[in-house]
Amino acid sequence: MSTAGGILLLMISLCCWSTGYADGHFDGLAYAYYDATSNRAISSVEDTISMQIRTFSTDGLILVANGTNNYLILELNAGYVRLRLRFRGTSSGEFVIDNGIKISDNIWHRIEFTRDRFFGTLTVDGIKSPHDKRPQSGESDNIIINHIIYVGGVPRGNPAVNDLNVRGNYTGCLRNLAFNGNSVLSNALDGQANYGFVGNIVRGGNCDTVPQQFVAAHLSTEFSSISVSWNIAANYDYSFEFWFRTTDTGSSLELLNLEASNNALVTLNGGTVTLLLISSFTRQSSMRKVNDGSWHLFRLIVSSTEIGCYIDDEFLNITFSQPVTQQQFPQVTIGLKSIRGFVGCVRGVKIDGVVEDIGSVKFTRSGVSLNSCGIQNFCKPFPACYNNASCASTSTSFICTCGANSNYEGSYCETYKYRRNCEEIFIANPSAGTGWYTVDPDGPHGPNLPFVTRCLADSRVATQISNNFELLTTIPAITKNNGPGSYVVDVIYRDGPPSSSMDITIRQAAALVDISQSCSQTVMYRCESAVLLNTPGTPYGWWVSRNDEKIVSWGGAPTNSRRCGCGVTNSCYNRTKMCNCDANEGGRALEDFGALTEKRYLPVKQLRFGYEDVGNNPHAFYSLGKLSCRNRANPSHIVTFTTQKSAIELLNWQPGFNGLIEIAFRSSISNGVLLKNTGRLGTFLALSVQPTMVTLNYNLGQGGSNSILTVRSIGNTLFDDDQWHRIGLSFTLNRVSLRVDNLPEAFNTSQSAHQIARLDIDGPLFVGSDPDPQKRQANGFIGCIGDLYIGDDIQKLDMISSFFTGVRNGCGKACFFLPCQHNTSCTGNYSDFRCNCTNTLWTGRTCEAPKGAHFSGGNVIEYKANRVLNSLPNGIQDISFNFISNATSIKIFDVQASNNQRLQFGLDQGQAYLTVNDARSTLKGFLGDEQSHKVIISPSSNSVSIDGVSNSLVSIPSILNSPTVQIGSSNNDASVSMCVYNVSFVGIPILAHAFSNPRNLSITMMTNANSQNASEATCISGSVKTPAPTVQVITTASRYTATATTASDVLATPPYSGLPAGGIVGIVIGIIILLLIIGFIYVKHANATTGKYATETEHVNNGASVKYNLEKNTVAASNDRKEWFL
């Protein structure tokens, strides 16, 4: 907003809105208003509502600020305050902010709501209930109130509010109410223009004079009671009514006891009301429950012919067996009369329509507190129970009922009842023994139902599934079983106690296999004159995988190897066969038995067998063992964090959060943040790992202090052992716990007086690092993370990893992702790698570039063969190499054989030539252009190819007779710079030999005038590229180390951060002047060195020159001169 706009708004506020405040008592019918129509509309992106409130009411409308397609509604709901709002153009409907501080206790409370665009906070007595509203597509953060603003209620039938689903009007006191600085209530009571009120609003100094019908009494125990009796009129009809509220869930609780001509008892049974006429034991019960902590109206009506009662608007009545001719004076007891009374609050007692004072001598009270009501519905305002469980509030807490058909358990029904396999069952309950258990391998959201299976509590926990062919079964020797695979066995998996066993589908069994570390299933074939695999002929038996694949192999042998186990160990009865049964001997019983262990094919879906000829009286039996799976498989949806800055940001993780988080990690350098979430009001959670401990730091907010939970490793087991470890977090209303592997759980408990003490999870969840840029570099996690569950939902990190820097799919150290090219070896950890290009043809960080040699001046690489070399296949004797040079006259390649045959290749004024002995031939092309050129000299075809252009010569002699090869020349000018690579001399990689470690004995390095050898380099057109991730500048006086800056570092750091606009302009002008000076010097220097390499003399630092150390990738002080490509 502009300054002028702010001044105008302030002037309007001062002249039109009262700054005084008033208080008033609302009777449930009255309301105040401000007309914001016409030109009085209120438009804002920020809102503030503040007031003080005192009430026994649990429900009621406090304020409605309505506009076209947007609104703000502040109301009481079940004894708590909440705010409902809607933004213009929203597609997501209404947005609700609750606060867990109980309001309905007739004590003054301070309420404040603040909104800054899409972010709102509702505060009660300093306790904030945050909620982070994120903009939806098409929403506007500007709320325009252009209808009437109502306080305390609305007129019924008003079309402007009919669709807002507002609650009944408010009963109680309001004080100092202001909406965006507008004192609506005060202005309305003062009668200012465009303000007003309807009904009876009692205005008082402190709103302490409250009519008796609004004063409550608290029956705090089951022994509390209120009794009263009175004289009735001659017509025998009388009534007794009161408002009550309770959260009591007990049965046969006395609400009201009537002693009169016809005694009656009104009880509460699990929250429903029952009217009992004692004389006839006739009863009627209500349909709705009233133990929700809200106020409900009870009205008893007795006539000469019947007794009836209203519970709110529901009517129960019982007719007397005969009319009453003489009424006894009635006595009514609220609460305990004989057995157990209800615990709750009462107000607004009326006898025959007249308001009575409960505190008067007319009433007898026992265990009753006047003018108070401590009842609180602990099931509101936030969902206290998870997974559709029912919640019942008690006098001090709440109880969650998961339901007979629910798959969840726990105090809040937050925990999925079934574990994924037997291992998890025994981890959760170490005292559990071998027996039948229900497991659900693919979890609550998987496509497969849970099933019963047998768990073995031995040293190696196994989950087993039975089938119908575990006993030896005969294959009938009948004609239809002749031929390969003619006998079909469809496997049926079934498990559970004998009295209640159930079928298990192939998909259910396969889900168990998929989440297990190892699985096996034995197969047996016992035979006499019956072949099995019949290798190498047509197989007569095989098995079918879960995916309907035909597998021609048997237990103990690799899949589809056409072998049995004895064929792998070469121990078959007939050593020429691959299975015992393939010996096909009559009169001798043989068998092939072994385990199938390749998980992706299990479980076995079908077995197929067949006889060659039933006329040979064959016999065969088969069996299939239980599917047995052990341990839990490695996590799924795995990613690797390769730097401490790497992180994945989960924005929309809140919907599935039920207080439970699971995560698996693996690293050899465990020391960093696994998870971090920061709320906007001081709440946070930070899960971190160190080699000997896992730590959870958290703050539930609302003035609470920071808390910490730690699980330490035991014995020699550390968390940086490069093995998978699993962590479980649980956040509930009064308990936070941390579980790591099978180690003892760490937990904190707390008793909160209100539901507000819960984790604010509105911010994003960061995985792998801290969102704070200043902390990320120091405490990010390096290693693997997988199986991240938010509630029951797995987070598919591998599906989004490509959007985040330094995060890779899968789990492995850097070498796992094969960064090194050309089959070079790799070493490293999770964050970095090193490729070993030594003794190869390649160089560079990943050995990606051909290994080249950089020549400056007269240095030479000489290769000397001490024997006659062989030609390549087909008699080829090619010499090939690539070179880059901007020298116009240079000697590049020289070969001289022991039989005096000689070849020389070079440039003369930029023109390529080849000298054969003493005869020079000029070749096509100008090559002194600083570009890469490919040269192939082929004696076998008498040709020289340059960049694919062939030059035919009369004769190029063979040079295989103990040749000496020189690359470079001692006669080259000192200013010459050249890079040569891809050198192959009749297949001999001369440069690989030159830079091998140790250096090949056939190589001699000759220095130039500055005593420099030719150096290993990566050749690119126009320059020599030498990898130097770290640069050290060393002088006699000081040492300075600078780490190379990555592109991401450059992008992350604004170059002109903190500079004023004038400073930036000054820098730009200075750069322009500097460029002009450099350009002038360059032109002058270029004119003096036309046609030559430019050389850079010593770069002096405190009198010492600088040179690259190509082996250590450093720059060190030297008196030598270093040449560079421009």
Coordinates of C-alpha atoms in Angstrom, one line a residue, residues 533-908:
L533 CA 14.6 -82.4 -18.0
N534 CA 16.0 -84.8 -20.5
T535 CA 18.8 -82.4 -21.4
P536 CA 19.7 -81.8 -24.2
G537 CA 16.5 -83.4 -25.6
T538 CA 13.0 -82.3 -25.2
P539 CA 12.2 -81.7 -21.5
Y540 CA 9.4 -83.8 -20.0
G541 CA 9.1 -81.8 -16.8
W542 CA 9.4 -78.1 -15.8
W543 CA 7.8 -75.6 -13.5
V544 CA 5.9 -72.4 -14.1
S545 CA 6.7 -69.1 -12.4
R546 CA 4.3 -66.6 -10.8
N547 CA 4.4 -64.7 -14.1
D548 CA 3.5 -67.8 -16.2
E549 CA 7.1 -68.3 -17.4
K550 CA 8.2 -71.8 -18.3
I551 CA 11.3 -72.6 -16.3
V552 CA 13.4 -75.6 -17.5
S553 CA 15.6 -76.2 -14.5
W554 CA 15.2 -77.8 -11.1
G555 CA 16.0 -77.1 -7.5
G556 CA 19.6 -76.3 -6.8
A557 CA 20.4 -75.1 -10.4
P558 CA 20.4 -71.7 -12.1
T559 CA 17.1 -70.7 -13.6
N560 CA 16.6 -72.1 -17.1
S561 CA 20.0 -73.8 -17.1
R562 CA 18.4 -77.2 -18.1
R563 CA 20.1 -78.7 -15.1
C564 CA 19.2 -80.2 -11.7
G565 CA 21.3 -79.7 -8.6
C566 CA 23.5 -82.7 -9.4
G567 CA 24.2 -81.3 -12.9
V568 CA 25.7 -78.2 -11.3
T569 CA 28.0 -80.2 -9.0
N570 CA 28.6 -82.9 -11.6
S571 CA 27.3 -85.6 -9.2
C572 CA 24.4 -87.0 -11.1
Y573 CA 23.9 -90.8 -11.1
N574 CA 24.8 -90.8 -14.8
R575 CA 27.6 -88.3 -15.1
T576 CA 26.7 -87.6 -18.7
K577 CA 23.2 -86.4 -17.7
M578 CA 22.1 -83.2 -16.0
C579 CA 19.6 -84.8 -13.6
N580 CA 19.5 -88.1 -11.7
C581 CA 16.2 -89.0 -13.2
D582 CA 17.4 -88.4 -16.7
A583 CA 19.5 -91.7 -16.4
N584 CA 16.1 -93.3 -17.1
E585 CA 16.9 -96.6 -15.4
G586 CA 14.2 -99.1 -14.6
G587 CA 14.3 -101.0 -11.3
R588 CA 16.2 -98.2 -9.6
A589 CA 14.6 -95.3 -7.7
L590 CA 16.3 -92.0 -8.2
E591 CA 15.3 -88.5 -7.2
D592 CA 16.1 -84.9 -7.9
F593 CA 15.6 -82.5 -5.0
G594 CA 16.7 -79.0 -4.4
A595 CA 15.6 -75.4 -3.5
L596 CA 14.4 -72.7 -5.9
T597 CA 15.8 -69.4 -4.7
E598 CA 15.5 -66.8 -7.4
K599 CA 12.9 -64.5 -5.9
R600 CA 11.5 -62.9 -9.1
Y601 CA 10.1 -66.3 -10.2
L602 CA 8.6 -67.4 -6.9
P603 CA 6.2 -68.7 -5.8
V604 CA 5.8 -71.7 -8.1
K605 CA 2.5 -71.4 -9.8
Q606 CA 2.4 -74.8 -11.7
L607 CA 4.3 -78.0 -12.1
R608 CA 4.4 -79.9 -15.4
F609 CA 5.5 -83.6 -15.9
G610 CA 5.1 -86.3 -18.5
Y611 CA 6.2 -89.9 -19.3
E612 CA 8.0 -90.9 -22.4
D613 CA 6.0 -94.2 -22.6
V614 CA 3.6 -95.5 -20.0
G615 CA 4.2 -98.9 -21.5
N616 CA 7.6 -99.0 -19.9
N617 CA 5.9 -99.2 -16.5
P618 CA 7.3 -95.9 -15.2
H619 CA 6.8 -94.6 -11.6
A620 CA 7.1 -91.0 -10.6
F621 CA 6.3 -88.9 -7.5
Y622 CA 6.6 -85.2 -6.8
S623 CA 6.3 -82.7 -3.9
L624 CA 6.5 -78.9 -3.5
G625 CA 7.8 -77.4 -0.3
K626 CA 6.4 -74.5 1.6
L627 CA 7.3 -71.0 0.4
S628 CA 9.7 -69.8 3.0
C629 CA 10.8 -66.2 3.2
R630 CA 13.3 -64.6 5.6
N631 CA 14.0 -61.1 6.7
R632 CA 12.9 -57.9 5.1
A633 CA 14.1 -56.9 1.6
N634 CA 16.2 -53.8 1.1
P635 CA 14.1 -50.6 1.0
S636 CA 12.3 -49.5 -2.1
H637 CA 12.1 -46.1 -3.8
I638 CA 15.7 -45.4 -2.9
V639 CA 17.8 -42.3 -3.6
T640 CA 21.4 -41.4 -2.9
F641 CA 22.4 -38.0 -1.6
T642 CA 25.8 -37.2 -2.9
T643 CA 26.6 -33.9 -1.2
Q644 CA 25.7 -32.2 2.1
K645 CA 23.8 -29.6 0.1
S646 CA 21.5 -32.2 -1.5
A647 CA 17.9 -32.3 -0.3
I648 CA 14.5 -33.3 -1.5
E649 CA 11.7 -30.9 -0.6
L650 CA 8.2 -32.6 -0.1
L651 CA 5.6 -29.9 -0.2
N652 CA 2.3 -31.8 0.0
W653 CA 3.2 -34.4 2.6
Q654 CA 0.6 -33.4 5.2
P655 CA -2.6 -35.2 4.0
G656 CA -1.3 -38.7 4.8
F657 CA 0.4 -37.8 8.1
N658 CA -1.2 -39.6 11.0
G659 CA 1.6 -39.0 13.5
L660 CA 3.7 -41.9 12.1
I661 CA 6.9 -41.6 10.0
E662 CA 9.3 -44.4 8.9
I663 CA 12.5 -44.0 7.1
A664 CA 15.5 -46.3 6.2
F665 CA 19.0 -45.0 5.6
R666 CA 22.4 -46.4 4.8
S667 CA 25.8 -44.8 4.8
S668 CA 29.5 -45.2 5.6
I669 CA 29.8 -41.6 6.7
S670 CA 26.6 -41.2 8.7
N671 CA 26.6 -37.7 10.1
G672 CA 23.7 -35.5 9.0
V673 CA 20.1 -34.5 8.9
L674 CA 17.7 -37.1 7.6
L675 CA 14.4 -35.2 8.0
K676 CA 13.6 -31.6 8.9
N677 CA 10.3 -29.7 9.1
T678 CA 9.9 -26.2 10.5
G679 CA 6.6 -24.7 11.4
R680 CA 5.9 -21.0 11.2
L681 CA 5.5 -20.5 15.0
G682 CA 8.5 -22.2 16.5
T683 CA 7.5 -25.8 16.0
F684 CA 9.9 -28.2 14.3
L685 CA 11.2 -31.7 14.0
A686 CA 14.8 -32.6 13.1
L687 CA 15.9 -36.2 12.7
S688 CA 19.6 -36.7 12.4
V689 CA 22.1 -39.5 12.6
Q690 CA 25.7 -39.8 13.8
P691 CA 27.9 -42.9 13.9
T692 CA 26.8 -43.9 17.4
M693 CA 23.4 -42.3 17.8
V694 CA 20.1 -41.3 16.1
T695 CA 18.6 -38.1 17.5
L696 CA 15.1 -36.5 17.2
N697 CA 14.9 -32.9 18.2
Y698 CA 11.4 -31.4 18.2
N699 CA 9.1 -28.7 19.7
L700 CA 5.4 -29.1 19.7
G701 CA 5.0 -25.3 20.1
Q702 CA 2.5 -23.4 22.2
G703 CA 5.2 -22.2 24.6
G704 CA 6.7 -25.7 25.0
S705 CA 10.4 -26.1 25.3
N706 CA 12.6 -28.0 22.8
S707 CA 12.8 -31.7 23.4
I708 CA 15.2 -34.4 22.4
L709 CA 15.1 -38.2 22.0
T710 CA 18.2 -40.3 21.4
V711 CA 18.8 -43.9 20.6
R712 CA 22.3 -45.0 20.9
S713 CA 24.0 -48.0 19.1
I714 CA 24.9 -51.0 21.2
G715 CA 28.2 -52.9 21.1
N716 CA 30.1 -52.9 17.8
T717 CA 27.1 -52.0 15.7
L718 CA 27.4 -48.5 14.4
F719 CA 25.1 -46.4 12.1
D720 CA 27.9 -45.7 9.6
D721 CA 28.5 -49.4 8.9
D722 CA 27.1 -49.2 5.3
Q723 CA 24.1 -51.3 6.3
W724 CA 20.4 -50.5 6.2
H725 CA 18.9 -49.1 9.4
R726 CA 15.2 -48.3 9.9
I727 CA 13.8 -45.5 12.0
G728 CA 10.2 -45.1 13.3
L729 CA 8.8 -41.8 14.6
S730 CA 5.4 -41.5 16.4
F731 CA 3.8 -38.2 17.3
T732 CA 0.6 -38.4 19.3
L733 CA -1.2 -35.9 21.6
N734 CA 0.7 -37.0 24.7
R735 CA 3.5 -39.2 23.6
V736 CA 6.5 -38.9 21.2
S737 CA 8.7 -41.9 20.5
L738 CA 11.8 -42.8 18.5
R739 CA 12.5 -46.3 17.4
V740 CA 15.7 -47.5 15.6
D741 CA 16.1 -51.1 14.3
N742 CA 15.5 -53.5 17.2
L743 CA 17.0 -51.2 19.8
P744 CA 15.1 -50.0 22.9
E745 CA 12.6 -47.3 22.1
A746 CA 13.1 -43.8 23.4
F747 CA 10.0 -41.7 24.2
N748 CA 8.6 -38.7 26.0
T749 CA 5.2 -38.3 27.5
S750 CA 3.3 -35.2 28.4
Q751 CA -0.1 -34.3 29.8
S752 CA -1.7 -31.4 27.9
A753 CA -4.8 -29.6 29.1
H754 CA -5.8 -28.9 25.6
Q755 CA -5.5 -30.4 22.1
I756 CA -3.5 -27.5 20.8
A757 CA -0.2 -29.2 21.7
R758 CA 0.4 -31.0 18.5
L759 CA 3.0 -30.7 15.8
D760 CA 2.5 -27.9 13.3
I761 CA 3.4 -29.6 10.0
D762 CA 2.3 -26.9 7.6
G763 CA 5.7 -26.3 6.2
P764 CA 7.5 -28.6 3.7
L765 CA 9.4 -31.6 4.8
F766 CA 13.0 -31.6 3.8
V767 CA 14.7 -35.0 3.2
G768 CA 18.5 -35.3 3.4
S769 CA 19.4 -31.8 4.6
D770 CA 18.4 -28.8 6.6
P771 CA 16.4 -26.1 4.7
D772 CA 18.5 -23.4 6.2
P773 CA 21.2 -22.6 3.6
Q774 CA 23.7 -21.6 6.4
K775 CA 23.3 -25.1 8.0
R776 CA 22.9 -27.2 4.9
Q777 CA 26.6 -27.3 4.0
A778 CA 27.6 -28.5 7.5
N779 CA 24.9 -31.0 8.4
G780 CA 23.5 -32.6 5.2
F781 CA 23.3 -36.3 5.0
I782 CA 25.4 -38.2 2.5
G783 CA 24.2 -41.7 1.7
C784 CA 21.1 -43.6 0.8
I785 CA 17.5 -43.1 1.9
G786 CA 14.5 -45.2 1.1
D787 CA 11.2 -46.6 2.4
L788 CA 10.1 -43.2 3.6
Y789 CA 6.5 -43.6 4.9
I790 CA 4.4 -40.7 5.9
G791 CA 1.6 -42.5 7.7
D792 CA 0.8 -45.5 5.5
D793 CA 1.9 -43.8 2.3
I794 CA 5.3 -44.4 0.9
Q795 CA 7.0 -41.4 -0.7
K796 CA 8.4 -42.3 -4.1
L797 CA 11.6 -40.3 -3.8
D798 CA 13.0 -41.9 -6.9
M799 CA 10.2 -40.5 -9.0
I800 CA 11.2 -36.9 -8.1
S801 CA 14.9 -37.1 -7.5
S802 CA 15.7 -35.7 -11.0
F803 CA 14.3 -32.3 -9.9
F804 CA 16.9 -31.9 -7.1
T805 CA 20.7 -31.3 -7.4
G806 CA 23.0 -34.0 -6.1
V807 CA 20.3 -36.7 -5.7
R808 CA 20.5 -39.9 -7.7
N809 CA 18.2 -42.9 -8.0
G810 CA 19.2 -46.1 -6.4
C811 CA 21.6 -46.8 -3.6
G812 CA 25.3 -46.9 -4.1
K813 CA 28.5 -45.1 -3.7
A814 CA 29.5 -42.8 -6.5
C815 CA 31.1 -45.6 -8.4
F816 CA 27.9 -47.5 -8.4
F817 CA 26.6 -45.2 -11.0
L818 CA 29.5 -46.0 -13.4
P819 CA 30.9 -42.5 -13.8
C820 CA 34.3 -43.7 -15.2
Q821 CA 34.3 -44.2 -18.9
H822 CA 36.2 -46.6 -21.2
N823 CA 36.2 -49.4 -18.6
T824 CA 38.5 -47.5 -16.3
S825 CA 38.6 -48.3 -12.6
C826 CA 36.7 -46.3 -10.0
T827 CA 37.2 -45.7 -6.3
G828 CA 35.3 -43.4 -3.9
N829 CA 32.5 -43.0 -1.4
Y830 CA 28.9 -41.8 -1.5
S831 CA 29.8 -38.2 -2.2
D832 CA 32.8 -38.4 -4.6
F833 CA 34.7 -40.7 -6.9
R834 CA 38.1 -40.9 -8.6
C835 CA 38.7 -42.5 -12.0
N836 CA 42.0 -44.2 -12.5
C837 CA 43.1 -43.3 -16.0
T838 CA 46.7 -44.5 -15.4
N839 CA 48.0 -46.8 -18.1
T840 CA 45.0 -46.1 -20.3
L841 CA 44.5 -44.1 -23.5
W842 CA 42.2 -41.7 -21.6
T843 CA 42.3 -38.8 -19.3
G844 CA 40.0 -36.3 -17.6
R845 CA 37.9 -36.6 -14.4
T846 CA 35.9 -39.5 -15.8
C847 CA 38.6 -40.7 -18.3
E848 CA 36.3 -39.3 -20.9
A849 CA 38.9 -37.6 -23.2
P850 CA 41.7 -39.1 -25.2
K851 CA 45.0 -38.8 -23.4
G852 CA 47.1 -36.2 -25.0
A853 CA 50.5 -34.5 -24.6
H854 CA 51.2 -30.8 -24.5
F855 CA 54.4 -29.7 -26.1
S856 CA 56.0 -26.3 -25.5
G857 CA 59.0 -25.3 -27.5
G858 CA 61.5 -28.1 -28.1
N859 CA 60.4 -30.9 -25.7
V860 CA 60.1 -34.3 -27.2
I861 CA 58.6 -37.7 -26.4
E862 CA 60.7 -40.5 -27.9
Y863 CA 59.6 -44.1 -28.4
K864 CA 62.3 -46.7 -29.3
A865 CA 61.5 -50.2 -30.4
N866 CA 64.2 -52.8 -29.8
R867 CA 62.8 -55.3 -32.3
V868 CA 61.1 -55.5 -35.7
L869 CA 57.4 -54.7 -35.3
N870 CA 54.5 -56.6 -36.7
S871 CA 52.0 -55.3 -39.1
L872 CA 48.4 -54.9 -38.1
P873 CA 45.9 -57.4 -39.6
N874 CA 45.7 -57.4 -43.4
G875 CA 49.3 -56.0 -43.5
I876 CA 48.3 -52.5 -42.4
Q877 CA 51.2 -50.4 -41.0
D878 CA 49.3 -47.2 -40.3
I879 CA 50.5 -44.3 -38.2
S880 CA 47.7 -42.1 -36.9
F881 CA 47.4 -39.1 -34.5
N882 CA 45.5 -35.9 -33.9
F883 CA 47.1 -32.6 -33.3
I884 CA 46.3 -29.0 -32.5
S885 CA 48.7 -26.1 -33.1
N886 CA 48.6 -22.5 -34.2
A887 CA 52.3 -22.5 -35.2
T888 CA 52.7 -22.2 -38.9
S889 CA 56.1 -24.0 -39.0
I890 CA 56.6 -27.0 -36.7
K891 CA 57.9 -30.5 -36.7
I892 CA 55.3 -32.9 -35.4
F893 CA 56.1 -36.5 -36.0
D894 CA 59.5 -38.2 -37.0
V895 CA 60.1 -42.0 -37.5
Q896 CA 63.4 -43.5 -38.4
A897 CA 63.9 -47.3 -38.8
S898 CA 67.1 -49.1 -38.3
N899 CA 67.3 -49.8 -42.0
N900 CA 67.6 -46.0 -42.5
Q901 CA 64.0 -45.6 -43.8
R902 CA 62.6 -42.3 -42.4
L903 CA 59.3 -40.4 -42.3
Q904 CA 58.8 -36.8 -41.1
F905 CA 55.5 -35.0 -40.8
G906 CA 55.2 -31.3 -40.0
L907 CA 54.0 -27.8 -41.1
D908 CA 55.8 -25.3 -43.2

